[in-house]
mmCIF file of C-alpha atoms in Angstrom:
data_model
loop_
_atom_site.group_PDB
_atom_site.id
_atom_site.type_symbol
_atom_site.label_atom_id
_atom_site.label_comp_id
_atom_site.label_asym_id
_atom_site.label_seq_id
_atom_site.Cartn_x
_atom_site.Cartn_y
_atom_site.Cartn_z
ATOM 1 C CA MET A 29 79.068 -83.367 58.812
ATOM 2 C CA SER A 30 77.472 -82.696 62.128
ATOM 3 C CA SER A 31 76.300 -79.405 60.695
ATOM 4 C CA ASP A 32 74.618 -80.574 57.541
ATOM 5 C CA GLY A 33 71.855 -78.049 57.868
ATOM 6 C CA PHE A 34 74.436 -75.312 57.417
ATOM 7 C CA GLN A 35 76.009 -76.406 54.208
ATOM 8 C CA GLY A 36 77.241 -73.303 52.418
ATOM 9 C CA ALA A 37 75.141 -72.760 49.371
ATOM 10 C CA VAL A 38 76.670 -73.659 46.033
ATOM 11 C CA ALA A 39 76.251 -71.638 42.855
ATOM 12 C CA ARG A 40 75.023 -73.467 39.793
ATOM 13 C CA ALA A 41 76.547 -70.997 37.369
ATOM 14 C CA ASP A 42 78.953 -72.410 34.782
ATOM 15 C CA SER A 43 80.540 -69.084 34.023
ATOM 16 C CA TYR A 44 80.429 -65.418 34.963
ATOM 17 C CA HIS A 45 79.849 -62.573 32.557
ATOM 18 C CA VAL A 46 82.546 -59.881 32.567
ATOM 19 C CA GLY A 47 81.827 -58.152 29.252
ATOM 20 C CA ASP A 48 83.676 -54.922 28.641
ATOM 21 C CA VAL A 49 84.633 -54.302 32.265
ATOM 22 C CA VAL A 50 87.998 -55.855 31.468
ATOM 23 C CA PRO A 51 88.610 -54.879 27.826
ATOM 24 C CA VAL A 52 90.850 -57.836 27.086
ATOM 25 C CA SER A 53 89.947 -60.448 24.514
ATOM 26 C CA GLY A 54 89.368 -63.849 26.053
ATOM 27 C CA PHE A 55 88.028 -62.249 29.224
ATOM 28 C CA ASP A 56 84.354 -61.751 28.378
ATOM 29 C CA THR A 57 83.316 -64.623 30.570
ATOM 30 C CA VAL A 58 85.186 -66.408 33.353
ATOM 31 C CA SER A 59 84.574 -70.002 34.430
ATOM 32 C CA ALA A 60 82.779 -70.529 37.706
ATOM 33 C CA GLY A 61 85.188 -71.133 40.577
ATOM 34 C CA THR A 62 87.851 -68.793 39.184
ATOM 35 C CA ASN A 63 89.801 -66.484 41.512
ATOM 36 C CA VAL A 64 90.965 -63.212 39.983
ATOM 37 C CA LEU A 65 93.494 -60.842 41.533
ATOM 38 C CA ILE A 66 93.547 -57.174 40.489
ATOM 39 C CA SER A 67 97.086 -55.976 41.077
ATOM 40 C CA GLY A 68 98.651 -52.548 40.661
ATOM 41 C CA PRO A 69 99.981 -49.434 42.368
ATOM 42 C CA PRO A 70 97.652 -46.975 44.130
ATOM 43 C CA MET A 71 95.333 -44.537 42.351
ATOM 44 C CA LEU A 72 94.756 -46.590 39.217
ATOM 45 C CA GLY A 73 91.196 -47.580 40.040
ATOM 46 C CA LYS A 74 91.625 -51.130 41.383
ATOM 47 C CA ARG A 75 88.669 -50.877 43.713
ATOM 48 C CA ARG A 76 86.405 -49.364 41.096
ATOM 49 C CA LEU A 77 87.319 -52.140 38.679
ATOM 50 C CA ALA A 78 86.533 -54.741 41.340
ATOM 51 C CA LEU A 79 83.153 -53.107 42.041
ATOM 52 C CA GLU A 80 82.380 -52.999 38.323
ATOM 53 C CA LEU A 81 83.154 -56.712 38.150
ATOM 54 C CA LEU A 82 80.592 -57.251 40.916
ATOM 55 C CA ALA A 83 78.020 -54.889 39.434
ATOM 56 C CA VAL A 84 78.011 -56.397 35.970
ATOM 57 C CA GLY A 85 76.560 -59.551 37.521
ATOM 58 C CA THR A 86 73.970 -58.065 39.850
ATOM 59 C CA PRO A 87 71.058 -57.969 37.449
ATOM 60 C CA ASP A 88 70.566 -61.592 38.503
ATOM 61 C CA GLU A 89 73.415 -62.585 40.822
ATOM 62 C CA HIS A 90 74.358 -61.581 44.346
ATOM 63 C CA ALA A 91 77.687 -60.042 45.345
ATOM 64 C CA ILE A 92 79.672 -59.801 48.582
ATOM 65 C CA ALA A 93 82.243 -57.075 49.213
ATOM 66 C CA ILE A 94 84.669 -57.277 52.129
ATOM 67 C CA THR A 95 85.849 -53.751 52.793
ATOM 68 C CA PRO A 96 88.718 -53.064 55.212
ATOM 69 C CA ASP A 97 89.331 -49.418 54.356
ATOM 70 C CA THR A 98 86.105 -47.790 53.142
ATOM 71 C CA ASP A 99 83.087 -47.878 55.413
ATOM 72 C CA GLY A 100 80.160 -49.944 54.267
ATOM 73 C CA ASP A 101 77.754 -47.072 53.657
ATOM 74 C CA ARG A 102 80.189 -45.217 51.442
ATOM 75 C CA LEU A 103 80.968 -48.357 49.523
ATOM 76 C CA ARG A 104 77.271 -48.973 48.936
ATOM 77 C CA SER A 105 76.743 -45.470 47.572
ATOM 78 C CA THR A 106 79.684 -45.877 45.183
ATOM 79 C CA TYR A 107 78.146 -49.136 44.052
ATOM 80 C CA GLU A 108 74.753 -47.543 43.432
ATOM 81 C CA GLY A 109 76.418 -45.154 40.994
ATOM 82 C CA LEU A 110 77.651 -47.969 38.766
ATOM 83 C CA PRO A 111 75.726 -49.126 35.727
ATOM 84 C CA ASP A 112 73.985 -52.420 36.698
ATOM 85 C CA GLY A 113 74.852 -51.863 40.370
ATOM 86 C CA ASP A 114 71.806 -53.154 42.240
ATOM 87 C CA PRO A 115 72.414 -52.310 45.915
ATOM 88 C CA ASP A 116 69.767 -54.811 46.997
ATOM 89 C CA ARG A 117 72.053 -57.575 45.757
ATOM 90 C CA LEU A 118 75.244 -56.232 47.290
ATOM 91 C CA HIS A 119 76.126 -57.606 50.723
ATOM 92 C CA VAL A 120 78.896 -55.789 52.555
ATOM 93 C CA VAL A 121 81.258 -57.054 55.252
ATOM 94 C CA ASP A 122 82.645 -53.865 56.800
ATOM 95 C CA CYS A 123 85.832 -54.654 58.726
ATOM 96 C CA THR A 124 87.158 -51.104 58.950
ATOM 97 C CA GLY A 125 86.525 -51.288 62.692
ATOM 98 C CA ALA A 126 85.013 -47.791 62.613
ATOM 99 C CA THR A 127 81.418 -47.723 61.494
ATOM 100 C CA GLY A 128 81.069 -43.979 61.822
ATOM 101 C CA LYS A 129 77.688 -44.492 63.456
ATOM 102 C CA GLY A 130 78.808 -45.895 66.766
ATOM 103 C CA SER A 131 76.992 -49.196 66.340
ATOM 104 C CA MET A 132 78.500 -52.492 65.269
ATOM 105 C CA ASP A 133 75.133 -54.228 64.995
ATOM 106 C CA ASP A 134 74.699 -56.090 61.758
ATOM 107 C CA THR A 135 72.053 -54.921 59.343
ATOM 108 C CA GLU A 136 70.600 -56.683 56.319
ATOM 109 C CA ALA A 137 72.898 -54.601 54.122
ATOM 110 C CA ILE A 138 76.117 -54.543 56.172
ATOM 111 C CA LYS A 139 77.781 -57.024 58.532
ATOM 112 C CA TYR A 140 80.373 -55.494 60.845
ATOM 113 C CA VAL A 141 83.712 -56.983 61.929
ATOM 114 C CA GLY A 142 85.798 -55.356 64.669
ATOM 115 C CA SER A 143 89.043 -54.920 62.748
ATOM 116 C CA PRO A 144 90.701 -55.730 59.419
ATOM 117 C CA GLY A 145 92.893 -58.209 61.305
ATOM 118 C CA ASP A 146 89.971 -60.308 62.558
ATOM 119 C CA LEU A 147 90.125 -62.835 59.745
ATOM 120 C CA THR A 148 87.828 -65.328 61.466
ATOM 121 C CA GLY A 149 85.286 -62.528 61.917
ATOM 122 C CA ILE A 150 85.513 -61.769 58.206
ATOM 123 C CA GLY A 151 84.825 -65.443 57.486
ATOM 124 C CA MET A 152 81.773 -65.316 59.739
ATOM 125 C CA GLY A 153 80.646 -62.181 57.926
ATOM 126 C CA ILE A 154 80.829 -64.059 54.636
ATOM 127 C CA VAL A 155 78.771 -66.912 56.087
ATOM 128 C CA LYS A 156 76.139 -64.466 57.400
ATOM 129 C CA CYS A 157 75.872 -62.982 53.913
ATOM 130 C CA THR A 158 75.535 -66.342 52.175
ATOM 131 C CA ARG A 159 72.805 -67.256 54.665
ATOM 132 C CA ASP A 160 70.951 -64.025 53.924
ATOM 133 C CA ILE A 161 71.211 -64.765 50.229
ATOM 134 C CA GLY A 162 69.973 -68.302 50.812
ATOM 135 C CA ARG A 163 68.954 -70.318 47.794
ATOM 136 C CA GLU A 164 69.485 -67.374 45.466
ATOM 137 C CA VAL A 165 73.203 -68.152 45.652
ATOM 138 C CA GLU A 166 72.427 -70.732 42.995
ATOM 139 C CA ALA A 167 72.174 -67.985 40.365
ATOM 140 C CA GLY A 168 75.792 -67.092 41.060
ATOM 141 C CA LEU A 169 77.837 -65.227 43.654
ATOM 142 C CA ARG A 170 80.763 -62.858 43.220
ATOM 143 C CA LEU A 171 82.881 -62.609 46.342
ATOM 144 C CA SER A 172 85.407 -59.793 46.624
ATOM 145 C CA VAL A 173 88.085 -58.709 49.089
ATOM 146 C CA LEU A 174 88.710 -55.024 48.455
ATOM 147 C CA SER A 175 92.305 -54.426 49.367
ATOM 148 C CA LEU A 176 94.440 -57.252 50.615
ATOM 149 C CA SER A 177 97.078 -54.599 51.207
ATOM 150 C CA THR A 178 95.057 -53.034 54.012
ATOM 151 C CA ILE A 179 94.428 -56.401 55.678
ATOM 152 C CA LEU A 180 98.158 -57.133 55.433
ATOM 153 C CA GLN A 181 98.837 -54.176 57.693
ATOM 154 C CA TYR A 182 96.928 -56.017 60.425
ATOM 155 C CA ALA A 183 97.621 -59.683 59.739
ATOM 156 C CA ASP A 184 101.023 -61.261 59.192
ATOM 157 C CA SER A 185 101.658 -62.938 55.888
ATOM 158 C CA GLN A 186 101.228 -66.490 57.187
ATOM 159 C CA ARG A 187 97.726 -65.737 58.431
ATOM 160 C CA MET A 188 96.985 -63.814 55.263
ATOM 161 C CA PHE A 189 98.071 -66.745 53.124
ATOM 162 C CA ASN A 190 95.836 -69.125 55.033
ATOM 163 C CA PHE A 191 92.937 -66.687 54.863
ATOM 164 C CA LEU A 192 93.300 -66.412 51.099
ATOM 165 C CA HIS A 193 93.826 -70.137 50.695
ATOM 166 C CA THR A 194 90.580 -70.744 52.579
ATOM 167 C CA ILE A 195 88.558 -68.055 50.769
ATOM 168 C CA THR A 196 89.791 -69.015 47.300
ATOM 169 C CA GLY A 197 89.141 -72.672 48.176
ATOM 170 C CA ARG A 198 85.547 -71.888 49.117
ATOM 171 C CA VAL A 199 85.156 -69.896 45.899
ATOM 172 C CA SER A 200 86.280 -72.764 43.729
ATOM 173 C CA ALA A 201 84.403 -75.469 45.636
ATOM 174 C CA ALA A 202 81.160 -73.463 45.552
ATOM 175 C CA ASN A 203 81.475 -72.155 41.976
ATOM 176 C CA TYR A 204 81.601 -68.498 42.966
ATOM 177 C CA LEU A 205 83.701 -65.878 41.218
ATOM 178 C CA GLY A 206 86.457 -64.620 43.514
ATOM 179 C CA ILE A 207 87.945 -61.140 43.189
ATOM 180 C CA ALA A 208 90.621 -59.428 45.284
ATOM 181 C CA THR A 209 92.759 -56.311 44.939
ATOM 182 C CA LEU A 210 96.402 -55.895 45.939
ATOM 183 C CA ASP A 211 98.929 -53.076 45.793
ATOM 184 C CA PRO A 212 102.154 -55.021 45.149
ATOM 185 C CA THR A 213 104.314 -52.013 46.005
ATOM 186 C CA THR A 214 103.501 -52.525 49.709
ATOM 187 C CA GLN A 215 105.135 -55.985 49.882
ATOM 188 C CA ASN A 216 108.392 -57.539 48.711
ATOM 189 C CA THR A 217 108.369 -59.448 45.431
ATOM 190 C CA GLN A 218 108.637 -62.852 47.057
ATOM 191 C CA GLU A 219 105.638 -62.144 49.281
ATOM 192 C CA VAL A 220 103.579 -60.837 46.371
ATOM 193 C CA ASN A 221 104.400 -63.843 44.194
ATOM 194 C CA THR A 222 103.562 -66.274 46.977
ATOM 195 C CA LEU A 223 100.112 -64.727 47.466
ATOM 196 C CA THR A 224 99.590 -64.397 43.718
ATOM 197 C CA SER A 225 100.080 -68.179 43.347
ATOM 198 C CA LEU A 226 96.662 -68.631 44.959
ATOM 199 C CA PHE A 227 94.872 -66.928 42.068
ATOM 200 C CA ASP A 228 93.971 -68.341 38.670
ATOM 201 C CA ALA A 229 94.314 -65.045 36.836
ATOM 202 C CA VAL A 230 95.859 -61.666 37.570
ATOM 203 C CA VAL A 231 94.631 -58.418 36.066
ATOM 204 C CA GLU A 232 97.692 -56.152 36.223
ATOM 205 C CA LEU A 233 97.243 -52.384 36.096
ATOM 206 C CA ARG A 234 99.970 -49.828 35.387
ATOM 207 C CA GLU A 235 100.449 -46.255 34.383
ATOM 208 C CA ALA A 236 101.969 -45.850 30.904
ATOM 209 C CA ASP A 237 104.681 -43.272 30.143
ATOM 210 C CA ASP A 238 102.113 -40.888 28.697
ATOM 211 C CA GLY A 239 100.047 -40.966 31.888
ATOM 212 C CA THR A 240 97.273 -43.223 30.574
ATOM 213 C CA ARG A 241 96.270 -46.392 32.387
ATOM 214 C CA GLU A 242 96.944 -49.805 30.943
ATOM 215 C CA MET A 243 95.999 -53.338 31.911
ATOM 216 C CA ARG A 244 96.814 -56.881 30.959
ATOM 217 C CA VAL A 245 95.637 -60.279 32.086
ATOM 218 C CA VAL A 246 98.119 -62.945 33.145
ATOM 219 C CA GLY A 247 97.232 -66.570 33.700
ATOM 220 C CA LEU A 248 94.300 -67.122 31.368
ATOM 221 C CA PRO A 249 95.174 -69.340 28.425
ATOM 222 C CA ASP A 250 92.885 -67.437 26.017
ATOM 223 C CA ALA A 251 93.980 -63.936 26.947
ATOM 224 C CA PRO A 252 97.032 -62.400 25.273
ATOM 225 C CA ARG A 253 99.614 -60.958 27.649
ATOM 226 C CA THR A 254 99.775 -57.588 25.933
ATOM 227 C CA TRP A 255 99.043 -54.271 27.631
ATOM 228 C CA VAL A 256 95.869 -52.425 26.580
ATOM 229 C CA SER A 257 94.584 -48.978 27.555
ATOM 230 C CA PHE A 258 91.453 -48.757 29.635
ATOM 231 C CA MET B 4 100.764 -85.205 68.858
ATOM 232 C CA ASP B 5 102.757 -88.379 68.221
ATOM 233 C CA ALA B 6 101.761 -89.702 64.805
ATOM 234 C CA THR B 7 102.178 -93.338 65.855
ATOM 235 C CA ASP B 8 99.672 -93.065 68.697
ATOM 236 C CA ASP B 9 95.922 -92.733 68.608
ATOM 237 C CA PRO B 10 94.736 -89.142 68.801
ATOM 238 C CA VAL B 11 93.688 -88.049 72.281
ATOM 239 C CA VAL B 12 90.044 -87.057 72.744
ATOM 240 C CA LEU B 13 88.976 -85.357 75.960
ATOM 241 C CA VAL B 14 85.293 -86.023 76.690
ATOM 242 C CA VAL B 15 83.714 -83.630 79.180
ATOM 243 C CA GLU B 16 80.380 -85.043 80.362
ATOM 244 C CA ASP B 17 78.861 -85.060 83.837
ATOM 245 C CA GLU B 18 76.529 -88.058 83.298
ATOM 246 C CA PRO B 19 78.644 -91.183 83.946
ATOM 247 C CA ASP B 20 76.466 -93.457 81.755
ATOM 248 C CA VAL B 21 76.660 -91.105 78.802
ATOM 249 C CA ALA B 22 80.416 -90.649 79.250
ATOM 250 C CA GLU B 23 80.989 -94.412 79.402
ATOM 251 C CA THR B 24 78.913 -94.924 76.246
ATOM 252 C CA TYR B 25 81.030 -92.407 74.364
ATOM 253 C CA LYS B 26 84.189 -94.085 75.625
ATOM 254 C CA LEU B 27 82.946 -97.489 74.470
ATOM 255 C CA TRP B 28 82.274 -96.088 70.992
ATOM 256 C CA LEU B 29 85.544 -94.244 70.675
ATOM 257 C CA ASP B 30 88.045 -96.460 72.461
ATOM 258 C CA LEU B 31 89.098 -98.422 69.390
ATOM 259 C CA ASP B 32 90.221 -95.425 67.372
ATOM 260 C CA TYR B 33 91.211 -92.845 69.936
ATOM 261 C CA GLU B 34 92.759 -92.504 73.334
ATOM 262 C CA VAL B 35 89.790 -91.288 75.383
ATOM 263 C CA ARG B 36 90.073 -89.234 78.563
ATOM 264 C CA LEU B 37 86.889 -88.733 80.585
ATOM 265 C CA ALA B 38 86.281 -85.618 82.640
ATOM 266 C CA ASP B 39 83.083 -85.244 84.700
ATOM 267 C CA SER B 40 83.219 -81.472 85.096
ATOM 268 C CA GLY B 41 84.766 -78.357 83.616
ATOM 269 C CA ALA B 42 87.306 -78.184 86.406
ATOM 270 C CA ASP B 43 88.283 -81.819 85.862
ATOM 271 C CA ALA B 44 88.592 -81.152 82.122
ATOM 272 C CA LEU B 45 91.004 -78.266 82.676
ATOM 273 C CA GLU B 46 92.956 -80.538 85.002
ATOM 274 C CA GLN B 47 93.343 -83.181 82.273
ATOM 275 C CA LEU B 48 93.985 -80.809 79.409
ATOM 276 C CA ASP B 49 97.507 -80.798 77.999
ATOM 277 C CA GLU B 50 99.368 -80.464 74.700
ATOM 278 C CA ASP B 51 98.519 -84.056 73.714
ATOM 279 C CA VAL B 52 94.769 -83.447 73.515
ATOM 280 C CA GLY B 53 93.713 -83.344 69.860
ATOM 281 C CA VAL B 54 89.977 -82.694 70.243
ATOM 282 C CA VAL B 55 87.684 -81.747 73.124
ATOM 283 C CA LEU B 56 84.029 -82.843 73.216
ATOM 284 C CA LEU B 57 82.306 -80.565 75.660
ATOM 285 C CA ASP B 58 78.868 -81.013 77.189
ATOM 286 C CA ARG B 59 77.103 -77.675 77.323
ATOM 287 C CA MET B 60 74.880 -78.029 80.384
ATOM 288 C CA MET B 61 76.919 -79.084 83.389
ATOM 289 C CA PRO B 62 76.734 -78.237 87.059
ATOM 290 C CA GLY B 63 79.537 -75.861 88.018
ATOM 291 C CA MET B 64 81.342 -74.443 85.000
ATOM 292 C CA SER B 65 79.251 -74.324 81.840
ATOM 293 C CA GLY B 66 80.641 -75.465 78.513
ATOM 294 C CA ASP B 67 80.957 -71.833 77.409
ATOM 295 C CA GLU B 68 83.062 -71.000 80.470
ATOM 296 C CA VAL B 69 85.278 -74.038 79.945
ATOM 297 C CA LEU B 70 85.890 -73.018 76.324
ATOM 298 C CA ALA B 71 86.874 -69.500 77.385
ATOM 299 C CA GLU B 72 89.297 -70.916 79.962
ATOM 300 C CA ILE B 73 90.809 -73.379 77.444
ATOM 301 C CA ARG B 74 91.550 -70.464 75.092
ATOM 302 C CA ASP B 75 92.805 -68.244 77.902
ATOM 303 C CA ARG B 76 95.355 -70.892 78.759
ATOM 304 C CA GLY B 77 96.589 -70.802 75.193
ATOM 305 C CA TYR B 78 95.349 -74.189 73.970
ATOM 306 C CA ASP B 79 94.171 -74.083 70.376
ATOM 307 C CA CYS B 80 92.848 -77.639 70.050
ATOM 308 C CA PRO B 81 89.438 -77.780 68.377
ATOM 309 C CA VAL B 82 86.464 -77.887 70.751
ATOM 310 C CA ALA B 83 83.063 -79.284 69.752
ATOM 311 C CA ILE B 84 80.059 -78.518 71.930
ATOM 312 C CA VAL B 85 77.578 -81.318 72.643
ATOM 313 C CA SER B 86 74.150 -79.880 73.319
ATOM 314 C CA ALA B 87 70.589 -81.134 73.633
ATOM 315 C CA VAL B 88 69.339 -77.838 72.279
ATOM 316 C CA ASP B 89 69.755 -77.800 68.524
ATOM 317 C CA PRO B 90 72.567 -75.305 68.194
ATOM 318 C CA ASP B 91 72.845 -72.663 65.519
ATOM 319 C CA PHE B 92 75.574 -70.738 63.829
ATOM 320 C CA ASP B 93 75.934 -68.562 66.927
ATOM 321 C CA ILE B 94 77.786 -71.508 68.480
ATOM 322 C CA ILE B 95 80.451 -71.063 65.831
ATOM 323 C CA GLU B 96 80.417 -67.320 66.442
ATOM 324 C CA MET B 97 81.059 -67.961 70.119
ATOM 325 C CA GLY B 98 84.296 -69.684 69.232
ATOM 326 C CA PHE B 99 83.311 -73.353 69.178
ATOM 327 C CA ASP B 100 84.683 -75.272 66.231
ATOM 328 C CA ASP B 101 81.709 -77.531 65.711
ATOM 329 C CA TYR B 102 78.647 -78.824 67.466
ATOM 330 C CA ILE B 103 76.908 -82.130 68.027
ATOM 331 C CA THR B 104 73.234 -82.491 68.891
ATOM 332 C CA LYS B 105 72.446 -84.767 71.827
ATOM 333 C CA PRO B 106 72.026 -87.657 71.801
ATOM 334 C CA PRO B 107 74.686 -88.332 69.164
ATOM 335 C CA THR B 108 75.213 -91.610 67.340
ATOM 336 C CA ALA B 109 78.614 -93.299 67.371
ATOM 337 C CA ASP B 110 79.076 -92.350 63.730
ATOM 338 C CA GLU B 111 78.292 -88.688 64.344
ATOM 339 C CA LEU B 112 80.826 -88.546 67.168
ATOM 340 C CA ARG B 113 83.553 -90.198 65.126
ATOM 341 C CA LYS B 114 82.801 -88.095 62.056
ATOM 342 C CA THR B 115 82.992 -84.851 64.029
ATOM 343 C CA ILE B 116 86.239 -85.877 65.729
ATOM 344 C CA ASP B 117 87.819 -86.886 62.408
ATOM 345 C CA ASP B 118 86.674 -83.646 60.759
ATOM 346 C CA LEU B 119 88.280 -81.622 63.501
ATOM 347 C CA LEU B 120 91.521 -83.630 63.424
ATOM 348 C CA GLU B 121 91.664 -83.210 59.647
ATOM 349 C CA ARG B 122 91.218 -79.490 60.088
ATOM 350 C CA SER B 123 94.413 -79.325 62.137
ATOM 351 C CA GLU B 124 96.202 -81.456 59.560
ATOM 352 C CA ARG B 125 94.996 -79.187 56.773
ATOM 353 C CA ALA B 126 96.429 -76.175 58.568
ATOM 354 C CA GLU B 127 99.802 -77.931 58.676
ATOM 355 C CA LYS B 128 99.581 -78.649 54.960
ATOM 356 C CA VAL B 129 98.700 -75.043 54.163
ATOM 357 C CA ARG B 130 101.738 -73.887 56.145
ATOM 358 C CA GLU B 131 103.952 -76.258 54.207
ATOM 359 C CA TYR B 132 102.369 -75.225 50.904
ATOM 360 C CA ARG B 133 103.126 -71.605 51.621
ATOM 361 C CA SER B 134 106.738 -72.319 52.471
ATOM 362 C CA LEU B 135 107.194 -74.256 49.212
ATOM 363 C CA LEU B 136 105.624 -71.422 47.207
ATOM 364 C CA ALA B 137 107.847 -68.909 48.970
ATOM 365 C CA LYS B 138 110.933 -70.987 48.105
ATOM 366 C CA ARG B 139 109.846 -71.146 44.494
ATOM 367 C CA ALA B 140 109.262 -67.392 44.403
ATOM 368 C CA MET B 141 112.752 -66.849 45.795
ATOM 369 C CA LEU B 142 114.393 -69.102 43.186
ATOM 370 C CA GLU B 143 112.438 -67.459 40.386
ATOM 371 C CA GLU B 144 113.590 -64.086 41.581
ATOM 372 C CA GLN B 145 117.253 -65.065 41.722
ATOM 373 C CA LYS B 146 117.710 -67.248 38.669
ATOM 374 C CA THR B 147 117.184 -66.924 34.939
ATOM 375 C CA GLU B 148 114.630 -69.053 33.081
ATOM 376 C CA LYS B 149 117.494 -71.064 31.667
ATOM 377 C CA GLU B 150 119.069 -71.727 35.055
ATOM 378 C CA LEU B 151 115.688 -72.800 36.425
ATOM 379 C CA ALA B 152 115.112 -75.173 33.522
ATOM 380 C CA GLN B 153 118.392 -76.917 34.333
ATOM 381 C CA SER B 154 117.947 -76.960 38.087
ATOM 382 C CA GLU B 155 117.011 -80.296 39.566
ATOM 383 C CA ALA B 156 116.113 -78.659 42.868
ATOM 384 C CA TYR B 157 113.616 -76.423 41.078
ATOM 385 C CA THR B 158 112.033 -79.364 39.267
ATOM 386 C CA ASP B 159 111.692 -81.275 42.548
ATOM 387 C CA LEU B 160 110.187 -78.248 44.238
ATOM 388 C CA GLN B 161 107.683 -77.807 41.436
ATOM 389 C CA GLU B 162 106.691 -81.447 41.788
ATOM 390 C CA ARG B 163 106.167 -81.150 45.523
ATOM 391 C CA ILE B 164 104.065 -78.036 45.002
ATOM 392 C CA ASP B 165 101.899 -79.790 42.418
ATOM 393 C CA ASP B 166 101.396 -82.839 44.638
ATOM 394 C CA LEU B 167 100.475 -80.803 47.684
ATOM 395 C CA LYS B 168 98.179 -78.566 45.655
ATOM 396 C CA ALA B 169 96.363 -81.625 44.277
ATOM 397 C CA ASP B 170 96.020 -82.956 47.805
ATOM 398 C CA LEU B 171 94.655 -79.665 49.179
ATOM 399 C CA ASP B 172 92.350 -79.148 46.203
ATOM 400 C CA GLY B 173 90.942 -82.613 46.778
ATOM 401 C CA GLU B 174 89.796 -81.531 50.224
ATOM 402 C CA GLN B 175 88.297 -78.262 49.019
ATOM 403 C CA ASP B 176 84.698 -79.416 49.168
ATOM 404 C CA ARG B 177 84.948 -79.555 52.935
ATOM 405 C CA LEU B 178 85.020 -75.763 52.899
ATOM 406 C CA LEU B 179 81.410 -75.784 51.707
ATOM 407 C CA ASP B 180 80.486 -76.532 55.284
ATOM 408 C CA ASP B 181 80.193 -73.222 57.122
ATOM 409 C CA ALA B 182 81.579 -74.520 60.411
ATOM 410 C CA THR B 183 84.597 -76.021 58.650
ATOM 411 C CA PHE B 184 85.112 -72.861 56.622
ATOM 412 C CA VAL B 185 85.160 -70.628 59.691
ATOM 413 C CA GLY B 186 87.166 -73.241 61.604
ATOM 414 C CA ALA B 187 89.818 -73.271 58.887
ATOM 415 C CA LEU B 188 90.237 -69.532 59.390
ATOM 416 C CA ARG B 189 90.274 -69.798 63.179
ATOM 417 C CA GLU B 190 92.919 -72.509 63.010
ATOM 418 C CA PHE B 191 95.486 -69.808 62.322
ATOM 419 C CA GLU B 192 94.200 -67.098 64.608
ATOM 420 C CA GLU B 193 95.423 -68.581 67.853
ATOM 421 C CA ASP B 194 99.096 -68.623 66.997
ATOM 422 C CA GLY B 195 99.390 -65.199 65.444
ATOM 423 C CA GLU B 196 97.763 -62.769 67.823
#
């Protein structure tokens, strides 16, 4: 490589602790390099679940959140309210395109991208974060895209597929834990299934007939495919 | 690009000795075009060019200006900047696909060119991979498990998907390089916007 000095840092973690965040047996820890999709209709708490998956690692790991629909500051304050959520270890890539403070200058805590459709800019944001984190990446990194559905409003599905293929590829090569959320009701089934193929496991959320929320995990050999309340 | 021919590399370098040295190094593996200025480079640029090596400090148009013009004209071939100043990530942010520190060795030049050519090939593979997955998703939507199990077309498709996935996964480690990672994303930006 002509750019050897800029080799993206690799995590040395073998697995990532999930604990009770996903109350499904066989999902207490996830192997390093795994990409998990959280899929379900709106209002069931996909984003919160994704943030909890980040937070449960931040006592000693770093986390990156790419946020296309909630501004970075608000996301950080939500994160601070979570048990284990250490905001010093959360790095945000805000691609809402509206910072609310008139400035798009990067800070230590938040990197700004002009629009949710600027996928290259999002990639650069990720690289800026991993450079900030530096050698501490070795302890583990959880990388999340909060709402593929929002990005899909700005990027056609071919570009989206390539974006995800590239991000999930980096996650597995570098031993990160990858997390993304998707509202499958915004796309046709074929589109959803094509994107889903890029993930190792899917956490599906749904509303049961009695109004409670249920989840199941698809794609992990050790996890049963039965619905559980959460 | 015609697969049977050597890939075309456009070298933009105002120092004749340096340009000739590059050509000597690269001639065996690539079809080299030499341009001694930004204007000359734009003159020689066409659809056949696979990679551009661009000197940063030139009289007349600077490398940065040439890059902007290349993109304005709608060419999405990868462009590596060759610079005596040790470049940083901001080079990638500016839209260059990679960078080479002057003076380069023959190996560094070849390695960078091959990396960039592979990047374009990878993008093609990812496109194909997506279309195979989409076909599979369509079949799975239309047919029962039993019909799929008996379908030779489905079995073939599954095999092609597995092969291509293995191939792409084998190249995954390249994405650990930040320039390649960002470049892989940029590869798709030029056609969609």
